[in-house]
PDB file of C-alpha atoms and ligand atoms in Angstrom:
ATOM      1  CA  UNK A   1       0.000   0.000   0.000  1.00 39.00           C
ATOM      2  CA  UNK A   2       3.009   2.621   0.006  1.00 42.00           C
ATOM      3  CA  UNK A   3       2.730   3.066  -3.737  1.00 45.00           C
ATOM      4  CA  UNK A   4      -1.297   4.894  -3.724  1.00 45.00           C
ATOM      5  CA  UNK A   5       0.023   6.421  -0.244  1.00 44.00           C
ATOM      6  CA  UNK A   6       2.998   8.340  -1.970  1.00 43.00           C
ATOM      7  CA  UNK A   7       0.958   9.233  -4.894  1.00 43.00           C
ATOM      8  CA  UNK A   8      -2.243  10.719  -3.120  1.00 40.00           C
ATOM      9  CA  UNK A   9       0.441  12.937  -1.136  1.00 41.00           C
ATOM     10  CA  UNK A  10       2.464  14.309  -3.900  1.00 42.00           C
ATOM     11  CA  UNK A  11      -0.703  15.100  -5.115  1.00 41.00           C
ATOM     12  CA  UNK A  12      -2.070  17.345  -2.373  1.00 39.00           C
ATOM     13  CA  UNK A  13       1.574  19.167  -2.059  1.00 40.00           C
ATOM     14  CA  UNK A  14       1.408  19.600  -6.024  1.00 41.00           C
ATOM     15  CA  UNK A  15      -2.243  21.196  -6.053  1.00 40.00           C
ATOM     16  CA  UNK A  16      -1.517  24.507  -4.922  1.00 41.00           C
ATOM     17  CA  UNK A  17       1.225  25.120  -7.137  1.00 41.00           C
ATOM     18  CA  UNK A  18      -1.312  23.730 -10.046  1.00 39.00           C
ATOM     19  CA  UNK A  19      -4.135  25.981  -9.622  1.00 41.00           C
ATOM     20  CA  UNK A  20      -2.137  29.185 -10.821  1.00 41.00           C
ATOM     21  CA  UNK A  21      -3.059  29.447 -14.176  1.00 43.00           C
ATOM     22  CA  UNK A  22      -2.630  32.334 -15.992  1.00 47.00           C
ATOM     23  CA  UNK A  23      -5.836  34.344 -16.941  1.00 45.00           C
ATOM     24  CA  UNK A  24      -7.847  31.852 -14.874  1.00 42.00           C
ATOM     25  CA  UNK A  25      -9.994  33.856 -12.090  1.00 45.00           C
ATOM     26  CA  UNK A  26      -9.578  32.005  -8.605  1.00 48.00           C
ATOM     27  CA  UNK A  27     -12.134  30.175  -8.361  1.00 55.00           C
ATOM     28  CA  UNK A  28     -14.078  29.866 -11.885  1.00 57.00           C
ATOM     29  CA  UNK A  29     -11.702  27.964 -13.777  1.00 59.00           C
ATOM     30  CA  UNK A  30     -12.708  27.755 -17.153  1.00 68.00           C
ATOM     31  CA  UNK A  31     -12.863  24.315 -19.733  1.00 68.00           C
ATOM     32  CA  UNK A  32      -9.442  25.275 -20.666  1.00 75.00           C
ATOM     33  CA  UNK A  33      -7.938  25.555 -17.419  1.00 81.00           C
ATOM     34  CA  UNK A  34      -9.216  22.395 -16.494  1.00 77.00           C
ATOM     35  CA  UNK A  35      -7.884  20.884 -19.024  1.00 75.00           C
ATOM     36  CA  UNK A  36      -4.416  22.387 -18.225  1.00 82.00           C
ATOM     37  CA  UNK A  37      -5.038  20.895 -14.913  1.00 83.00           C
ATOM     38  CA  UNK A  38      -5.733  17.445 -15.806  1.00 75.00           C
ATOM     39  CA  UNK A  39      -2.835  17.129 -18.317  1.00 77.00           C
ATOM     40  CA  UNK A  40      -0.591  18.921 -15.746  1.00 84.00           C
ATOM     41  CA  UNK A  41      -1.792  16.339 -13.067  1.00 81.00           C
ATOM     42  CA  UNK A  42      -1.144  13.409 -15.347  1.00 76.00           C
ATOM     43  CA  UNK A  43       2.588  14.954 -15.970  1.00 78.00           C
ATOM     44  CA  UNK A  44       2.892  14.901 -12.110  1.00 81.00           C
ATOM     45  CA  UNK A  45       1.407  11.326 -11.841  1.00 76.00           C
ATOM     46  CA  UNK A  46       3.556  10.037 -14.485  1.00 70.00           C
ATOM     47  CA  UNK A  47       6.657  11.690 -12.909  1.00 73.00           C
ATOM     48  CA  UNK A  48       5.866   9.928  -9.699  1.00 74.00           C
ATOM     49  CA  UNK A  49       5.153   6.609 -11.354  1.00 69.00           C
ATOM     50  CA  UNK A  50       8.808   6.665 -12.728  1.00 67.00           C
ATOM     51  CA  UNK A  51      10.232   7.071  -9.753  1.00 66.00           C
ATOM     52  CA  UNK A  52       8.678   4.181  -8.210  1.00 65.00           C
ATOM     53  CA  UNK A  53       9.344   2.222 -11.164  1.00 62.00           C
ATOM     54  CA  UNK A  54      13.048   3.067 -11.857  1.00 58.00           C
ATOM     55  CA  UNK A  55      14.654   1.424  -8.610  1.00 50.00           C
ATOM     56  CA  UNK A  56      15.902  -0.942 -10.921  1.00 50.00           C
ATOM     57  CA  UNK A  57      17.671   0.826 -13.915  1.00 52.00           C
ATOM     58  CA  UNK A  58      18.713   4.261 -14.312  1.00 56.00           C
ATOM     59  CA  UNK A  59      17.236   5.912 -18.019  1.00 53.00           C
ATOM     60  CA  UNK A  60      20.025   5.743 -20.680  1.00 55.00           C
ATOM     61  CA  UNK A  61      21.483   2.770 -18.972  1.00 61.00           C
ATOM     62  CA  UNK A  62      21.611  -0.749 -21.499  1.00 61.00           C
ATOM     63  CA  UNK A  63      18.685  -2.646 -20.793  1.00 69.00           C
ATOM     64  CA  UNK A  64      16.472  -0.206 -19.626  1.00 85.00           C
ATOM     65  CA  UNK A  65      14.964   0.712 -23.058  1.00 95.00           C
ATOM     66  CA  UNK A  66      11.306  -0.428 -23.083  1.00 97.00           C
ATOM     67  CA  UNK A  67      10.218  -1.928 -26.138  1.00 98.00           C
ATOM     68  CA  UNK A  68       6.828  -3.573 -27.788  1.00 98.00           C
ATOM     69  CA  UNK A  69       5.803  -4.987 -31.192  1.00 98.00           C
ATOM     70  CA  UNK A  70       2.727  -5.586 -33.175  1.00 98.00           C
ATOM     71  CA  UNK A  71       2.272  -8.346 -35.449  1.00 98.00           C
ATOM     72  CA  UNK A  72      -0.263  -6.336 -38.092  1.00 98.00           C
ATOM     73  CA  UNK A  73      -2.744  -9.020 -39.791  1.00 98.00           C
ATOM     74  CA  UNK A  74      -5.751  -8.578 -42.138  1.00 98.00           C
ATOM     75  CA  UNK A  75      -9.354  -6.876 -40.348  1.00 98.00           C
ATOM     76  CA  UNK A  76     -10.917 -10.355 -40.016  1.00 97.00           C
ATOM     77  CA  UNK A  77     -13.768  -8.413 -41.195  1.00 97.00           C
ATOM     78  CA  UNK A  78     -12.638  -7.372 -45.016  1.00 96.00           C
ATOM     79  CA  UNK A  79     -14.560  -8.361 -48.162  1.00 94.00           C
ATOM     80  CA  UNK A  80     -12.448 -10.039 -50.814  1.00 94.00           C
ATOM     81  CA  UNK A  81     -12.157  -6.608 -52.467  1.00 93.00           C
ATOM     82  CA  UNK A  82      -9.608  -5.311 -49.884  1.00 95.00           C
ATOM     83  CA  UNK A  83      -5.983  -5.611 -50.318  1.00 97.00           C
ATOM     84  CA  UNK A  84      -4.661  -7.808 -47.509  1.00 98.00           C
ATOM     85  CA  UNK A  85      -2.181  -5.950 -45.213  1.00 98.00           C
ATOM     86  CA  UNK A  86       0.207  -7.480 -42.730  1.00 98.00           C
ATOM     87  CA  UNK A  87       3.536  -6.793 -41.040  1.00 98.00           C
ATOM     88  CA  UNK A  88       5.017  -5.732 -37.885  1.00 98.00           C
ATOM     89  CA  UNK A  89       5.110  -2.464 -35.588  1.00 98.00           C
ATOM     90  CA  UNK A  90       7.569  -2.370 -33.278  1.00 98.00           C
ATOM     91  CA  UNK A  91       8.412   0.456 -30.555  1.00 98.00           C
ATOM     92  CA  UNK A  92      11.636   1.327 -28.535  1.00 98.00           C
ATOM     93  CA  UNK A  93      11.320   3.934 -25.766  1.00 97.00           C
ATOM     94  CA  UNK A  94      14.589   4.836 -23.951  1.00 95.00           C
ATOM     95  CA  UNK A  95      12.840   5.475 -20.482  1.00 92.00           C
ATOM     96  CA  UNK A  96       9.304   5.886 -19.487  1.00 88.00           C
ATOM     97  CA  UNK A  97       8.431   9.440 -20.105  1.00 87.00           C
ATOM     98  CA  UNK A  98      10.825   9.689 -23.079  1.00 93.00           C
ATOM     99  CA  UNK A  99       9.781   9.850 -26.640  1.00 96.00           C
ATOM    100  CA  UNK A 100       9.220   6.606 -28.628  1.00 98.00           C
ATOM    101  CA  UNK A 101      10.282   5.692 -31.989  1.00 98.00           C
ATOM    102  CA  UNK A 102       8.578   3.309 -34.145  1.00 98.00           C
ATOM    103  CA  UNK A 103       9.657   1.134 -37.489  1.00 98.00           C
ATOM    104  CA  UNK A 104       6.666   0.481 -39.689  1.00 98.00           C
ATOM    105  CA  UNK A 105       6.811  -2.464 -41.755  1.00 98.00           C
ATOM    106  CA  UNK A 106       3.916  -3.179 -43.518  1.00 98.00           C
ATOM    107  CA  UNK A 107       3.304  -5.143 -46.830  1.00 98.00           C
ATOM    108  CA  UNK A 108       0.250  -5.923 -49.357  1.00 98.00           C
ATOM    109  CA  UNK A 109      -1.116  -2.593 -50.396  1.00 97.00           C
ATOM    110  CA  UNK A 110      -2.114  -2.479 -53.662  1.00 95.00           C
ATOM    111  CA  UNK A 111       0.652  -1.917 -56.263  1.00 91.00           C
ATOM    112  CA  UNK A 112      -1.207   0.332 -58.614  1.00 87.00           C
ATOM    113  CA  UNK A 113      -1.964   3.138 -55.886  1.00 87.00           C
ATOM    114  CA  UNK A 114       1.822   3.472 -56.113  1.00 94.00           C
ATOM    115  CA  UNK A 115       2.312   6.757 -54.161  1.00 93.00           C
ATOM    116  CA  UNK A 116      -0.767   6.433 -51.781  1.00 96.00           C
ATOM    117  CA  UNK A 117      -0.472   7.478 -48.114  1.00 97.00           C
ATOM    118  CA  UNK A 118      -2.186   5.588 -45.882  1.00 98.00           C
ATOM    119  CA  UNK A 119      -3.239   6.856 -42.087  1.00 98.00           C
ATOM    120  CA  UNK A 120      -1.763   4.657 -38.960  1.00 98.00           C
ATOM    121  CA  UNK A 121      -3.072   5.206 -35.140  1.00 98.00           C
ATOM    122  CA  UNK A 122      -3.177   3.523 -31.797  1.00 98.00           C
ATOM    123  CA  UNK A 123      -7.150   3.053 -31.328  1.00 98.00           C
ATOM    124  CA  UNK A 124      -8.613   2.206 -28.175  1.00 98.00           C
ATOM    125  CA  UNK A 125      -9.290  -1.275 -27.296  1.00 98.00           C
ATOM    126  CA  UNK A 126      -7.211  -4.786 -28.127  1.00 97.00           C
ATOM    127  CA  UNK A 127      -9.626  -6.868 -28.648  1.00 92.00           C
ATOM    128  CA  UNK A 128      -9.874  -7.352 -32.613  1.00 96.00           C
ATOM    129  CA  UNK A 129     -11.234 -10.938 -33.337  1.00 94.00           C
ATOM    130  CA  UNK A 130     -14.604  -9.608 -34.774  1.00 96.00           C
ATOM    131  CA  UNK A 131     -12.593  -7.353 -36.725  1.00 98.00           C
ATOM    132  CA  UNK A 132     -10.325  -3.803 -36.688  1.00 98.00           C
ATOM    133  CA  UNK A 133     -13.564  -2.233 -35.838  1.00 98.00           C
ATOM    134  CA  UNK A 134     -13.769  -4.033 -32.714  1.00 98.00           C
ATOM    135  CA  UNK A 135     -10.574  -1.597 -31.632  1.00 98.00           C
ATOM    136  CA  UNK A 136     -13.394   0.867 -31.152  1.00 98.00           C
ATOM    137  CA  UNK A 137     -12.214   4.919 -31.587  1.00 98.00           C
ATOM    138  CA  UNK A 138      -8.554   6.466 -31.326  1.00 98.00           C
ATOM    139  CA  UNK A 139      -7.108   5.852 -27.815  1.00 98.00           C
ATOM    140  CA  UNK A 140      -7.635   9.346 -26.735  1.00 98.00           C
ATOM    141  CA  UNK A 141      -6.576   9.512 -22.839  1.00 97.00           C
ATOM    142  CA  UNK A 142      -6.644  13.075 -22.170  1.00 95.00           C
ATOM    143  CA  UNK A 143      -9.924  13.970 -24.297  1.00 96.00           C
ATOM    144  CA  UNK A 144      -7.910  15.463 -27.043  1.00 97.00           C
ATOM    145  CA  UNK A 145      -9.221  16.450 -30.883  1.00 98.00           C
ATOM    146  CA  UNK A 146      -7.690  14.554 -33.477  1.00 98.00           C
ATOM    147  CA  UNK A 147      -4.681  14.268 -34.506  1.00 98.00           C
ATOM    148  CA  UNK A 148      -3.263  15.616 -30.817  1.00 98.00           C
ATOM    149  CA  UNK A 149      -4.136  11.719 -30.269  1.00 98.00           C
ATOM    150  CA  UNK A 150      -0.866  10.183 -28.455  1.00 97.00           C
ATOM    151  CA  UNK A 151      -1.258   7.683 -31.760  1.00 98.00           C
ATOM    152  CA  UNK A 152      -1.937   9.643 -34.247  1.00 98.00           C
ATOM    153  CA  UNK A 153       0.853   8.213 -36.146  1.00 98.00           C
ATOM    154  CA  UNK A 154      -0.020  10.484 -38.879  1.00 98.00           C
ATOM    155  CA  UNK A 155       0.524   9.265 -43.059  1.00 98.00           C
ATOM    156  CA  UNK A 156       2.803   6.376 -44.501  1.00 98.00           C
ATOM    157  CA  UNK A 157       3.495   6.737 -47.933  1.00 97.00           C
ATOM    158  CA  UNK A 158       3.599   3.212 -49.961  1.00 97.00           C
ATOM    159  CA  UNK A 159       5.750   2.363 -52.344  1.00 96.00           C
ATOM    160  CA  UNK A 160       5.501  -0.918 -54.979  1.00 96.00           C
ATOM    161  CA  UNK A 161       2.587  -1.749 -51.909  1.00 97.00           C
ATOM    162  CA  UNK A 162       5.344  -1.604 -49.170  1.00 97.00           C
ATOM    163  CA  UNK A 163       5.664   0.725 -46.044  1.00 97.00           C
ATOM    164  CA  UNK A 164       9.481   1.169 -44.817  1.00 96.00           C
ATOM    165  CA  UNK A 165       9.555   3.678 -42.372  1.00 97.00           C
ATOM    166  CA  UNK A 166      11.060   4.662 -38.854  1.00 97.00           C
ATOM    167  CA  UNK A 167       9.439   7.420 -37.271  1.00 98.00           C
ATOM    168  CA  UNK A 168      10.866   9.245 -34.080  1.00 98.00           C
ATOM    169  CA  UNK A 169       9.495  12.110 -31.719  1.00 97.00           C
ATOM    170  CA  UNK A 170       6.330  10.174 -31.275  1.00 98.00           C
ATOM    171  CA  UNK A 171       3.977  10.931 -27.935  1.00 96.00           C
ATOM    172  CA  UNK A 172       3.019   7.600 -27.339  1.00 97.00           C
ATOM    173  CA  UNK A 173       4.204   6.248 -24.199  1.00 97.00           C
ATOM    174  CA  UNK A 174       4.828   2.258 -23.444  1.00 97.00           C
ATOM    175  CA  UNK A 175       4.723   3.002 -19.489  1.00 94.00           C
ATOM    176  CA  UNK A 176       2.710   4.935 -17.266  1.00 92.00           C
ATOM    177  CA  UNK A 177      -0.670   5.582 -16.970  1.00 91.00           C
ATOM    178  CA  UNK A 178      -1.375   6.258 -20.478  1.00 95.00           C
ATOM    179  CA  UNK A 179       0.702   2.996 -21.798  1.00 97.00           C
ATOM    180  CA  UNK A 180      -0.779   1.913 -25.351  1.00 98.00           C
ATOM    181  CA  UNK A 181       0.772  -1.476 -24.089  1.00 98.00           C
ATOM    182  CA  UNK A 182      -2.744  -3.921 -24.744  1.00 98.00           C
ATOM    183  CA  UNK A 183      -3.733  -1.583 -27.308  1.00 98.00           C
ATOM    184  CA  UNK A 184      -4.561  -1.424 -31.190  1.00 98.00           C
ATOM    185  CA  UNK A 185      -2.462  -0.061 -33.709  1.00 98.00           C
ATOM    186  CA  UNK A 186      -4.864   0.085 -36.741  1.00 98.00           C
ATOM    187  CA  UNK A 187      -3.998   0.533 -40.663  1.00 98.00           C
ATOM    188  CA  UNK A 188      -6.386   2.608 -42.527  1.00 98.00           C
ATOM    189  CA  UNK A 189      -7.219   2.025 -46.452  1.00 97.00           C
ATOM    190  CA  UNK A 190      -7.116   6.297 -46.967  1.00 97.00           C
ATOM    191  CA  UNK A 191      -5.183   9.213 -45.574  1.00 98.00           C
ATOM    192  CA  UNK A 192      -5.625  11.304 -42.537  1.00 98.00           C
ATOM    193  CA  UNK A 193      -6.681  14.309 -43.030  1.00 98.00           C
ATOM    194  CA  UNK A 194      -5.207  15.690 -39.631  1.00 98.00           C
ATOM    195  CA  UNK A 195      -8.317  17.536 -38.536  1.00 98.00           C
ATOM    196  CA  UNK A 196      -8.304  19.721 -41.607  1.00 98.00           C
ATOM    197  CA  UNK A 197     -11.350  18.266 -43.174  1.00 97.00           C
ATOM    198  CA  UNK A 198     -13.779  20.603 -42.118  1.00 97.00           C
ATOM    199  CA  UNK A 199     -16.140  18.643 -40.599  1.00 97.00           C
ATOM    200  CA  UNK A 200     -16.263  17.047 -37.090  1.00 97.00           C
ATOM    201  CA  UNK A 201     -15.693  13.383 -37.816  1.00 98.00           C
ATOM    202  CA  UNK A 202     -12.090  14.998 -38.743  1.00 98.00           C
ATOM    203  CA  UNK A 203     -11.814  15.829 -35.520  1.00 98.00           C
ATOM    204  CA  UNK A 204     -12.523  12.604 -33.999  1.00 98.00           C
ATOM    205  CA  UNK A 205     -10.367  10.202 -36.291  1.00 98.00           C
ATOM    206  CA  UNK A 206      -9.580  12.209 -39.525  1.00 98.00           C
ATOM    207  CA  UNK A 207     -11.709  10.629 -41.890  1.00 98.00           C
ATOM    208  CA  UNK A 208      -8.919   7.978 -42.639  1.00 98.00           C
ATOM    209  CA  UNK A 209     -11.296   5.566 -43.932  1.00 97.00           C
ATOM    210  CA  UNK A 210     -11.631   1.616 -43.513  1.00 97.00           C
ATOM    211  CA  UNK A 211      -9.561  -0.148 -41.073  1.00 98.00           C
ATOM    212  CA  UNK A 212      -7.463  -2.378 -43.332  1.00 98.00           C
ATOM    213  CA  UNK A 213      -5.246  -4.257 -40.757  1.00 98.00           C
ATOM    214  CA  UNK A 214      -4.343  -4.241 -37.117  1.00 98.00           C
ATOM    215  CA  UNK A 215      -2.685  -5.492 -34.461  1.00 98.00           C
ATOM    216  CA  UNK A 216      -2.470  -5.491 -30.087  1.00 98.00           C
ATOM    217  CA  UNK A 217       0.518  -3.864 -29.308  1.00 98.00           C
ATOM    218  CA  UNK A 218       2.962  -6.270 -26.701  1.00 98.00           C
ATOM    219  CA  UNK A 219       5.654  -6.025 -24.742  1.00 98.00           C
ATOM    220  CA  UNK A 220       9.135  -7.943 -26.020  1.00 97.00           C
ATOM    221  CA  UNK A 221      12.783  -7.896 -25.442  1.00 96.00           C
ATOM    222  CA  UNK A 222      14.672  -5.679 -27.271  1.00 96.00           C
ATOM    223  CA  UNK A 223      16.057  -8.272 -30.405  1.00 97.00           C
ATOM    224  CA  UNK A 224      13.525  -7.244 -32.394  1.00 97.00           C
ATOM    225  CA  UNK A 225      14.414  -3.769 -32.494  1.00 98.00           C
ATOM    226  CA  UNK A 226      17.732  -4.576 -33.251  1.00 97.00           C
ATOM    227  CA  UNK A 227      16.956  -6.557 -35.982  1.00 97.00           C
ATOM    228  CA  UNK A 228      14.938  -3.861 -37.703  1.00 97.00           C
ATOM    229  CA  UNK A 229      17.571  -1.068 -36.671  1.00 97.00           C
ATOM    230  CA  UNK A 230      20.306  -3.209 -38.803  1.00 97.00           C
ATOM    231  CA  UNK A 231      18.426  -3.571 -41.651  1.00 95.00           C
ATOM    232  CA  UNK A 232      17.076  -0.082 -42.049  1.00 94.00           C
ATOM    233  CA  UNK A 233      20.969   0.775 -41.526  1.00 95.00           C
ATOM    234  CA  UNK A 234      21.641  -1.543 -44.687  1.00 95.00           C
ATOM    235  CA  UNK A 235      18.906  -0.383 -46.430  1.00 91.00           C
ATOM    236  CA  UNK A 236      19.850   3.482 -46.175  1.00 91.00           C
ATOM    237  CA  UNK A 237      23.656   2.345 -47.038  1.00 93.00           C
ATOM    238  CA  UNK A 238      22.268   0.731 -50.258  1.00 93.00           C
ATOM    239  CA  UNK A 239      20.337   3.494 -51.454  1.00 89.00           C
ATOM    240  CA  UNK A 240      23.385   5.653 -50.612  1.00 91.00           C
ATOM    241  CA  UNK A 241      25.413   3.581 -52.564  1.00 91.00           C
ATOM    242  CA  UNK A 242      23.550   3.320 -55.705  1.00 87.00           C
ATOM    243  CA  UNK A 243      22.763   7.380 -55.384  1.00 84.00           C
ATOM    244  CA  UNK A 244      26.803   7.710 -55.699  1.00 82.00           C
ATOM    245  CA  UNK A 245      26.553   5.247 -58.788  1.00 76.00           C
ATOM    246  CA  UNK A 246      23.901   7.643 -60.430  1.00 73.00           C
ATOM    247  CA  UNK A 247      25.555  10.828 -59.729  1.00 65.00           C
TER     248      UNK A 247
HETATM  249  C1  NAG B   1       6.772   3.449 -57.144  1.00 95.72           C
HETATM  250  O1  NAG B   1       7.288   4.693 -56.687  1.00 95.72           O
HETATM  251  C2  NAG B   1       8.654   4.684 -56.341  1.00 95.72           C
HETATM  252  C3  NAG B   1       9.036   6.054 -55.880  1.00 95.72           C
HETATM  253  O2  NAG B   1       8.040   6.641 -55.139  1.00 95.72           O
HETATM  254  C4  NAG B   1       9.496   4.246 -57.507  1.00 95.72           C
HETATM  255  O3  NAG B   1      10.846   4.151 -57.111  1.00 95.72           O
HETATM  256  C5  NAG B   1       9.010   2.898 -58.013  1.00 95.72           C
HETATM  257  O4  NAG B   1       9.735   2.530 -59.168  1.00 95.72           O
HETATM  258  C6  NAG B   1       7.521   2.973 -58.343  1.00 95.72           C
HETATM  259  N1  NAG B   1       7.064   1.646 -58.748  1.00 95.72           N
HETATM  260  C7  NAG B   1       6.225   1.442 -59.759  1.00 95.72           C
HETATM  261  C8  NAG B   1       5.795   0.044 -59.995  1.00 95.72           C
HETATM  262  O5  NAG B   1       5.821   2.351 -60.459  1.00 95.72           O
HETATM  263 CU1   CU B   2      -7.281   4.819 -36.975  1.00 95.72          CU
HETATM  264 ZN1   ZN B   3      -6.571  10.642 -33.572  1.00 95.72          ZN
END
């Protein structure tokens, strides 16, 4: 019982300190403010969390990365005209709070839509049997508008109906209370608009369209990772090479 002990007193010593927002009267604190408060509480929360949590290894050291794949399959709900999308997702995250970087790998798309971005987010639930719909909306934690989702992954661009793509800087988190650990990454047949659509559903999920493929995002060790780190380093040293040849 020390853990909920600790937290509920950092808590009350970190209130005061959060109710001074700027422009906010005293004691009418407006939607905005609360919403300041609520993400500023979850900053605190989180903060504490990795302190009870990092007894073991200090951030930066080897072995304390975090890291989590997704094995993507076909929605078990697409009709034969759909273009059958697998792959893998996989995460690394130096230290809980940090920011994660993802490798996309994702093969199947159509060939002749050579060129075609397709949208990628972390969606609520991990429970997909029915289907990708079964992952229900985007996982949206701290009642966000789209895409300041912590998975809006934004647009992949496929080429010869291939995704190759690391991606740093993301806000996801695979610790803490907002952990899409247990969660769905899902692939979407169209692009993301990224709220610029004009119309509300574009601010709920960007109008990204069907839900090709998806996966439940787990935790692994970190050989994975590696793996995919060496052969995007090979891959970049190819195309260098043959970009010398043509020059
Ligand atoms: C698809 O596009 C890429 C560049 O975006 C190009 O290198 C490749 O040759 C194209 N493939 C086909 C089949 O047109
Ligand atoms: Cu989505
Ligand atoms: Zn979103």
């Amino acid at each position: 019982m020390l853990a909920p002990a600790l937290l509920c007193a950092h808590l009350l010593l970190a209130a005061p300190a959060s109710r001074a927002w700027p422009g906010a009267a005293p004691d009418e604190p407006g939607p905005g403010a609360v919403a300041a408060q609520l993400s500023d509480m979850h900053d605190k929360v989180t903060a504490i969390w990795q302190q009870l949590t990092q007894r073991a290894a200090e951030p930066g050291a080897p072995g304390s990365a975090l890291h989590a794949a997704c094995r993507v399959q076909p929605s078990a709900s697409l009709d034969a005209a759909q273009p059958r999308v697998s792959g893998l997702v996989l995460f690394r995250q130096p230290a809980p709070g940090a920011p994660l970087e993802a490798f996309f790998h994702l093969d199947g798309f159509p060939a002749e839509r050579n060129g075609s971005r397709r949208a990628i987010h972390v969606h609520r639930f991990g429970d997909l049997s029915p289907g990708c719909e079964a992952a229900g909306p985007h996982y949206n934690p701290r009642a966000a508008p789209h895409p300041q989702h912590p998975g809006d992954f934004g647009n992949f661009a496929v080429r010869d109906g291939r995704v190759r793509k690391h991606r740093g800087g993301l806000a996801a988190s695979l610790a803490g209370p907002h952990s899409i650990v247990g969660r769905a990454v899902v692939v979407h047949a169209g692009e993301d608009d990224l709220g610029r659509g004009g119309d509300p559903a574009s601010l709920d999920h960007g109008n990204a369209g069907r839900r090709l493929a998806c996966c439940v995002v787990g935790v692994c060790g970190p050989l994975p990772w590696e793996r995919a780190a060496r052969e995007h380093a090979e891959r970049r040293k190819r195309r260098r090479d043959s970009d010398c040849e043509a020059a």
